[in-house]
């Protein structure tokens, strides 16, 4: 069963998908689990973009799910988190890990499991030739632009977690310089690969940390009161004690 990102209209402009609606919808999830169980499913797996905390709460409210492959929050869990009889599996992000999950399914139910979170070392694994060729073909028309070196970094550039990283600092400082502002604010997203001190910064690296559906940059006037409202709203989105409001 697939679970799309429930907060799509909050994280992205709603006008981009006027014909779709989104939500966590525990009751609908329970209906679908019951439906596939009634059709004879021995194992129910949910592939979810809810985020770990939301999936943990959903698993406590919906019965009959054996495994939740949880995404969005980029967590890498060395062991499954078990909620009731449901396994929550999180395998990190950016191809850092792959999870192997062996399940013992007998008589219409999961009787046991074996789990391993496997780190991926790109410099010791030969790429699959067919997939590498597909990627190279897609990149070919833009290769020169993507590999253009914009500068070099003398510090670690990273973007992870719910707070700012050094990539965020660089983005915000660039915005302030280009737009002549006193304050710059950037969404606390977690995508984009890290760069080590001394690495070249290519145009592709910049795309990696800024590619989004709402990539515009606005210069506007704000009162201190409005800034406080924005910061309070962001803090509530991160720290609300109810995961469904995070």
mmCIF file of C-alpha atoms in Angstrom:
data_model
loop_
_atom_site.group_PDB
_atom_site.id
_atom_site.type_symbol
_atom_site.label_atom_id
_atom_site.label_comp_id
_atom_site.label_asym_id
_atom_site.label_seq_id
_atom_site.Cartn_x
_atom_site.Cartn_y
_atom_site.Cartn_z
ATOM 1 C CA UNK A 1 0.000 0.000 0.000
ATOM 2 C CA UNK A 2 1.421 3.377 -0.964
ATOM 3 C CA UNK A 3 1.198 6.448 1.270
ATOM 4 C CA UNK A 4 2.023 9.772 -0.395
ATOM 5 C CA UNK A 5 3.418 12.758 1.498
ATOM 6 C CA UNK A 6 0.363 13.967 3.463
ATOM 7 C CA UNK A 7 1.420 17.623 3.759
ATOM 8 C CA UNK A 8 1.908 18.189 0.041
ATOM 9 C CA UNK A 9 -0.294 21.345 -0.100
ATOM 10 C CA UNK A 10 1.639 22.874 2.825
ATOM 11 C CA UNK A 11 5.127 22.095 1.522
ATOM 12 C CA UNK A 12 4.309 23.036 -2.090
ATOM 13 C CA UNK A 13 1.993 25.508 -3.839
ATOM 14 C CA UNK A 14 -1.474 23.922 -3.987
ATOM 15 C CA UNK A 15 -2.222 25.347 -7.417
ATOM 16 C CA UNK A 16 0.338 22.960 -8.898
ATOM 17 C CA UNK A 17 -1.945 19.951 -8.221
ATOM 18 C CA UNK A 18 -5.548 21.236 -8.124
ATOM 19 C CA UNK A 19 -7.098 17.808 -8.812
ATOM 20 C CA UNK A 20 -5.446 15.963 -5.917
ATOM 21 C CA UNK A 21 -5.940 15.984 -2.170
ATOM 22 C CA UNK A 22 -3.611 14.642 0.518
ATOM 23 C CA UNK A 23 -3.758 13.554 4.132
ATOM 24 C CA UNK A 24 -2.728 10.904 6.670
ATOM 25 C CA UNK A 25 -6.238 9.352 6.765
ATOM 26 C CA UNK A 26 -5.877 6.569 9.313
ATOM 27 C CA UNK A 27 -9.404 5.354 8.661
ATOM 28 C CA UNK A 28 -8.792 4.972 4.910
ATOM 29 C CA UNK A 29 -5.530 3.142 5.599
ATOM 30 C CA UNK A 30 -7.360 0.745 7.931
ATOM 31 C CA UNK A 31 -9.977 0.139 5.244
ATOM 32 C CA UNK A 32 -7.299 -0.713 2.676
ATOM 33 C CA UNK A 33 -5.455 -3.040 5.066
ATOM 34 C CA UNK A 34 -8.708 -4.813 5.884
ATOM 35 C CA UNK A 35 -9.548 -5.033 2.163
ATOM 36 C CA UNK A 36 -6.286 -6.704 1.138
ATOM 37 C CA UNK A 37 -6.387 -9.010 4.164
ATOM 38 C CA UNK A 38 -9.891 -10.080 3.170
ATOM 39 C CA UNK A 39 -8.580 -10.859 -0.321
ATOM 40 C CA UNK A 40 -6.024 -13.249 1.170
ATOM 41 C CA UNK A 41 -2.872 -11.179 1.621
ATOM 42 C CA UNK A 42 -0.392 -12.988 3.875
ATOM 43 C CA UNK A 43 1.763 -9.899 4.346
ATOM 44 C CA UNK A 44 0.893 -6.186 4.261
ATOM 45 C CA UNK A 45 3.701 -3.715 3.547
ATOM 46 C CA UNK A 46 3.183 0.063 3.499
ATOM 47 C CA UNK A 47 5.613 2.148 1.441
ATOM 48 C CA UNK A 48 5.265 5.533 3.104
ATOM 49 C CA UNK A 49 6.447 9.108 2.716
ATOM 50 C CA UNK A 50 4.836 10.178 6.005
ATOM 51 C CA UNK A 51 8.048 10.575 7.988
ATOM 52 C CA UNK A 52 9.170 8.365 10.860
ATOM 53 C CA UNK A 53 7.280 9.982 13.756
ATOM 54 C CA UNK A 54 4.032 10.110 11.780
ATOM 55 C CA UNK A 55 4.392 6.478 10.691
ATOM 56 C CA UNK A 56 5.091 5.400 14.251
ATOM 57 C CA UNK A 57 1.846 7.022 15.385
ATOM 58 C CA UNK A 58 -0.079 5.641 12.404
ATOM 59 C CA UNK A 59 1.193 2.126 13.191
ATOM 60 C CA UNK A 60 -0.201 2.480 16.720
ATOM 61 C CA UNK A 61 -3.656 3.317 15.312
ATOM 62 C CA UNK A 62 -3.948 0.996 12.291
ATOM 63 C CA UNK A 63 -3.919 -2.754 12.830
ATOM 64 C CA UNK A 64 -2.826 -5.411 10.355
ATOM 65 C CA UNK A 65 0.263 -3.740 8.855
ATOM 66 C CA UNK A 66 3.315 -6.003 9.027
ATOM 67 C CA UNK A 67 5.998 -3.648 7.721
ATOM 68 C CA UNK A 68 6.209 0.099 7.117
ATOM 69 C CA UNK A 69 9.065 1.177 4.839
ATOM 70 C CA UNK A 70 9.166 4.760 6.065
ATOM 71 C CA UNK A 71 10.685 7.724 4.256
ATOM 72 C CA UNK A 72 10.759 11.538 4.176
ATOM 73 C CA UNK A 73 12.694 12.257 7.376
ATOM 74 C CA UNK A 74 15.888 10.591 6.069
ATOM 75 C CA UNK A 75 16.419 8.485 9.208
ATOM 76 C CA UNK A 76 18.749 5.480 9.132
ATOM 77 C CA UNK A 77 17.715 3.018 11.843
ATOM 78 C CA UNK A 78 20.215 0.262 12.702
ATOM 79 C CA UNK A 79 17.334 -1.895 13.947
ATOM 80 C CA UNK A 80 13.594 -1.898 13.184
ATOM 81 C CA UNK A 81 11.320 -0.045 15.577
ATOM 82 C CA UNK A 82 8.445 -2.326 16.566
ATOM 83 C CA UNK A 83 5.024 -0.813 17.238
ATOM 84 C CA UNK A 84 2.601 -3.514 18.297
ATOM 85 C CA UNK A 85 3.137 -6.139 15.581
ATOM 86 C CA UNK A 86 4.350 -3.660 12.950
ATOM 87 C CA UNK A 87 7.994 -3.219 11.922
ATOM 88 C CA UNK A 88 9.143 0.298 11.003
ATOM 89 C CA UNK A 89 12.130 0.216 8.637
ATOM 90 C CA UNK A 90 14.100 3.370 7.764
ATOM 91 C CA UNK A 91 17.057 3.129 5.384
ATOM 92 C CA UNK A 92 18.470 6.652 5.352
ATOM 93 C CA UNK A 93 18.835 8.811 2.250
ATOM 94 C CA UNK A 94 21.117 9.676 -0.673
ATOM 95 C CA UNK A 95 22.012 6.040 -1.279
ATOM 96 C CA UNK A 96 24.017 5.787 1.953
ATOM 97 C CA UNK A 97 22.435 2.488 2.975
ATOM 98 C CA UNK A 98 20.383 -0.382 1.634
ATOM 99 C CA UNK A 99 18.248 -2.510 3.924
ATOM 100 C CA UNK A 100 17.968 -6.273 3.710
ATOM 101 C CA UNK A 101 14.832 -7.614 5.374
ATOM 102 C CA UNK A 102 14.131 -11.356 5.451
ATOM 103 C CA UNK A 103 10.622 -12.299 6.614
ATOM 104 C CA UNK A 104 9.304 -15.646 7.795
ATOM 105 C CA UNK A 105 5.663 -15.727 6.663
ATOM 106 C CA UNK A 106 3.576 -18.794 7.516
ATOM 107 C CA UNK A 107 -0.130 -19.495 7.847
ATOM 108 C CA UNK A 108 -1.100 -15.990 6.769
ATOM 109 C CA UNK A 109 1.055 -14.065 9.214
ATOM 110 C CA UNK A 110 4.611 -12.903 9.846
ATOM 111 C CA UNK A 111 6.310 -15.273 12.291
ATOM 112 C CA UNK A 112 9.778 -13.724 12.376
ATOM 113 C CA UNK A 113 12.286 -11.460 10.636
ATOM 114 C CA UNK A 114 15.974 -10.778 10.096
ATOM 115 C CA UNK A 115 17.149 -7.233 9.379
ATOM 116 C CA UNK A 116 20.409 -5.673 8.279
ATOM 117 C CA UNK A 117 21.200 -2.041 7.465
ATOM 118 C CA UNK A 118 24.058 -2.200 4.956
ATOM 119 C CA UNK A 119 26.283 0.849 4.334
ATOM 120 C CA UNK A 120 27.067 1.573 0.682
ATOM 121 C CA UNK A 121 30.650 2.467 -0.224
ATOM 122 C CA UNK A 122 30.467 3.883 -3.733
ATOM 123 C CA UNK A 123 34.235 3.647 -4.275
ATOM 124 C CA UNK A 124 34.274 -0.144 -3.829
ATOM 125 C CA UNK A 125 31.102 -1.075 -5.717
ATOM 126 C CA UNK A 126 31.134 -1.264 -9.526
ATOM 127 C CA UNK A 127 28.100 0.522 -11.011
ATOM 128 C CA UNK A 128 25.572 -1.544 -12.938
ATOM 129 C CA UNK A 129 26.530 -0.952 -16.598
ATOM 130 C CA UNK A 130 22.955 -0.678 -17.848
ATOM 131 C CA UNK A 131 21.887 1.824 -15.199
ATOM 132 C CA UNK A 132 25.111 3.815 -15.598
ATOM 133 C CA UNK A 133 24.449 4.067 -19.344
ATOM 134 C CA UNK A 134 20.893 5.327 -18.753
ATOM 135 C CA UNK A 135 22.171 8.023 -16.371
ATOM 136 C CA UNK A 136 24.974 9.057 -18.728
ATOM 137 C CA UNK A 137 22.513 9.393 -21.618
ATOM 138 C CA UNK A 138 20.197 11.622 -19.550
ATOM 139 C CA UNK A 139 23.098 13.814 -18.439
ATOM 140 C CA UNK A 140 24.824 14.041 -21.812
ATOM 141 C CA UNK A 141 23.029 17.158 -23.184
ATOM 142 C CA UNK A 142 23.737 19.086 -19.963
ATOM 143 C CA UNK A 143 27.081 17.568 -18.953
ATOM 144 C CA UNK A 144 29.191 20.688 -19.572
ATOM 145 C CA UNK A 145 26.805 22.892 -17.613
ATOM 146 C CA UNK A 146 26.447 20.425 -14.742
ATOM 147 C CA UNK A 147 30.192 20.017 -14.340
ATOM 148 C CA UNK A 148 31.008 23.737 -14.551
ATOM 149 C CA UNK A 149 33.033 24.681 -11.471
ATOM 150 C CA UNK A 150 31.547 27.697 -9.701
ATOM 151 C CA UNK A 151 34.043 27.793 -6.832
ATOM 152 C CA UNK A 152 35.758 25.737 -4.135
ATOM 153 C CA UNK A 153 34.879 25.197 -0.495
ATOM 154 C CA UNK A 154 37.377 25.428 2.348
ATOM 155 C CA UNK A 155 34.886 23.959 4.837
ATOM 156 C CA UNK A 156 32.418 21.072 5.056
ATOM 157 C CA UNK A 157 29.189 21.890 3.200
ATOM 158 C CA UNK A 158 26.248 19.829 4.452
ATOM 159 C CA UNK A 159 22.474 20.048 4.679
ATOM 160 C CA UNK A 160 20.748 17.595 7.005
ATOM 161 C CA UNK A 161 18.476 17.464 10.015
ATOM 162 C CA UNK A 162 15.747 19.961 10.815
ATOM 163 C CA UNK A 163 18.109 22.836 11.563
ATOM 164 C CA UNK A 164 20.397 24.860 9.382
ATOM 165 C CA UNK A 165 23.591 23.440 7.963
ATOM 166 C CA UNK A 166 26.512 25.096 6.252
ATOM 167 C CA UNK A 167 24.841 24.758 2.831
ATOM 168 C CA UNK A 168 21.895 26.735 4.273
ATOM 169 C CA UNK A 169 24.292 29.390 5.563
ATOM 170 C CA UNK A 170 25.903 29.676 2.116
ATOM 171 C CA UNK A 171 22.513 29.909 0.366
ATOM 172 C CA UNK A 172 21.219 32.572 2.760
ATOM 173 C CA UNK A 173 24.427 34.615 2.577
ATOM 174 C CA UNK A 174 24.255 34.505 -1.234
ATOM 175 C CA UNK A 175 20.632 35.679 -1.119
ATOM 176 C CA UNK A 176 21.515 38.594 1.187
ATOM 177 C CA UNK A 177 24.384 39.624 -1.054
ATOM 178 C CA UNK A 178 22.435 39.389 -4.324
ATOM 179 C CA UNK A 179 19.182 40.898 -3.047
ATOM 180 C CA UNK A 180 20.668 43.423 -0.587
ATOM 181 C CA UNK A 181 18.670 42.255 2.431
ATOM 182 C CA UNK A 182 19.371 42.257 6.157
ATOM 183 C CA UNK A 183 17.812 38.817 6.773
ATOM 184 C CA UNK A 184 17.396 35.754 4.567
ATOM 185 C CA UNK A 185 15.218 32.739 5.276
ATOM 186 C CA UNK A 186 15.378 29.371 3.515
ATOM 187 C CA UNK A 187 13.250 26.215 3.913
ATOM 188 C CA UNK A 188 15.006 23.676 6.145
ATOM 189 C CA UNK A 189 15.020 20.876 3.609
ATOM 190 C CA UNK A 190 17.424 17.971 3.862
ATOM 191 C CA UNK A 191 18.314 17.080 0.297
ATOM 192 C CA UNK A 192 21.660 17.518 -1.388
ATOM 193 C CA UNK A 193 24.974 15.742 -0.973
ATOM 194 C CA UNK A 194 27.733 16.992 1.322
ATOM 195 C CA UNK A 195 31.013 18.439 0.020
ATOM 196 C CA UNK A 196 34.333 17.955 1.789
ATOM 197 C CA UNK A 197 36.776 20.822 2.448
ATOM 198 C CA UNK A 198 38.746 21.542 -0.718
ATOM 199 C CA UNK A 199 36.092 20.128 -3.066
ATOM 200 C CA UNK A 200 35.062 21.955 -6.204
ATOM 201 C CA UNK A 201 31.513 23.352 -6.111
ATOM 202 C CA UNK A 202 29.885 22.577 -9.456
ATOM 203 C CA UNK A 203 26.657 23.889 -10.885
ATOM 204 C CA UNK A 204 25.235 20.402 -10.303
ATOM 205 C CA UNK A 205 26.082 20.641 -6.591
ATOM 206 C CA UNK A 206 24.094 23.872 -6.379
ATOM 207 C CA UNK A 207 21.134 22.278 -8.189
ATOM 208 C CA UNK A 208 21.418 19.360 -5.769
ATOM 209 C CA UNK A 209 20.676 21.549 -2.734
ATOM 210 C CA UNK A 210 18.250 24.029 -4.308
ATOM 211 C CA UNK A 211 16.118 22.045 -6.760
ATOM 212 C CA UNK A 212 12.529 22.467 -5.626
ATOM 213 C CA UNK A 213 9.100 23.103 -7.069
ATOM 214 C CA UNK A 214 9.020 26.623 -5.607
ATOM 215 C CA UNK A 215 12.510 27.794 -6.494
ATOM 216 C CA UNK A 216 11.741 31.528 -6.619
ATOM 217 C CA UNK A 217 13.542 33.948 -4.328
ATOM 218 C CA UNK A 218 11.570 36.970 -3.103
ATOM 219 C CA UNK A 219 12.721 40.235 -1.543
ATOM 220 C CA UNK A 220 10.053 41.797 0.665
ATOM 221 C CA UNK A 221 9.501 43.911 3.756
ATOM 222 C CA UNK A 222 8.626 42.196 7.035
ATOM 223 C CA UNK A 223 7.862 43.539 10.491
ATOM 224 C CA UNK A 224 9.477 42.029 13.557
ATOM 225 C CA UNK A 225 6.039 40.784 14.586
ATOM 226 C CA UNK A 226 5.579 38.898 11.307
ATOM 227 C CA UNK A 227 9.065 37.377 11.556
ATOM 228 C CA UNK A 228 8.135 36.104 15.012
ATOM 229 C CA UNK A 229 4.949 34.534 13.595
ATOM 230 C CA UNK A 230 6.979 32.769 10.892
ATOM 231 C CA UNK A 231 9.547 31.446 13.365
ATOM 232 C CA UNK A 232 6.861 30.303 15.832
ATOM 233 C CA UNK A 233 5.036 28.495 13.025
ATOM 234 C CA UNK A 234 8.212 26.741 11.897
ATOM 235 C CA UNK A 235 9.030 25.749 15.488
ATOM 236 C CA UNK A 236 5.522 24.322 15.928
ATOM 237 C CA UNK A 237 5.897 22.348 12.695
ATOM 238 C CA UNK A 238 9.058 20.714 14.067
ATOM 239 C CA UNK A 239 8.379 20.331 17.788
ATOM 240 C CA UNK A 240 4.616 19.844 18.101
ATOM 241 C CA UNK A 241 4.148 16.946 20.574
ATOM 242 C CA UNK A 242 1.571 15.366 18.230
ATOM 243 C CA UNK A 243 3.465 13.958 15.203
ATOM 244 C CA UNK A 244 0.409 14.513 13.004
ATOM 245 C CA UNK A 245 0.912 18.266 13.416
ATOM 246 C CA UNK A 246 4.636 18.199 12.695
#
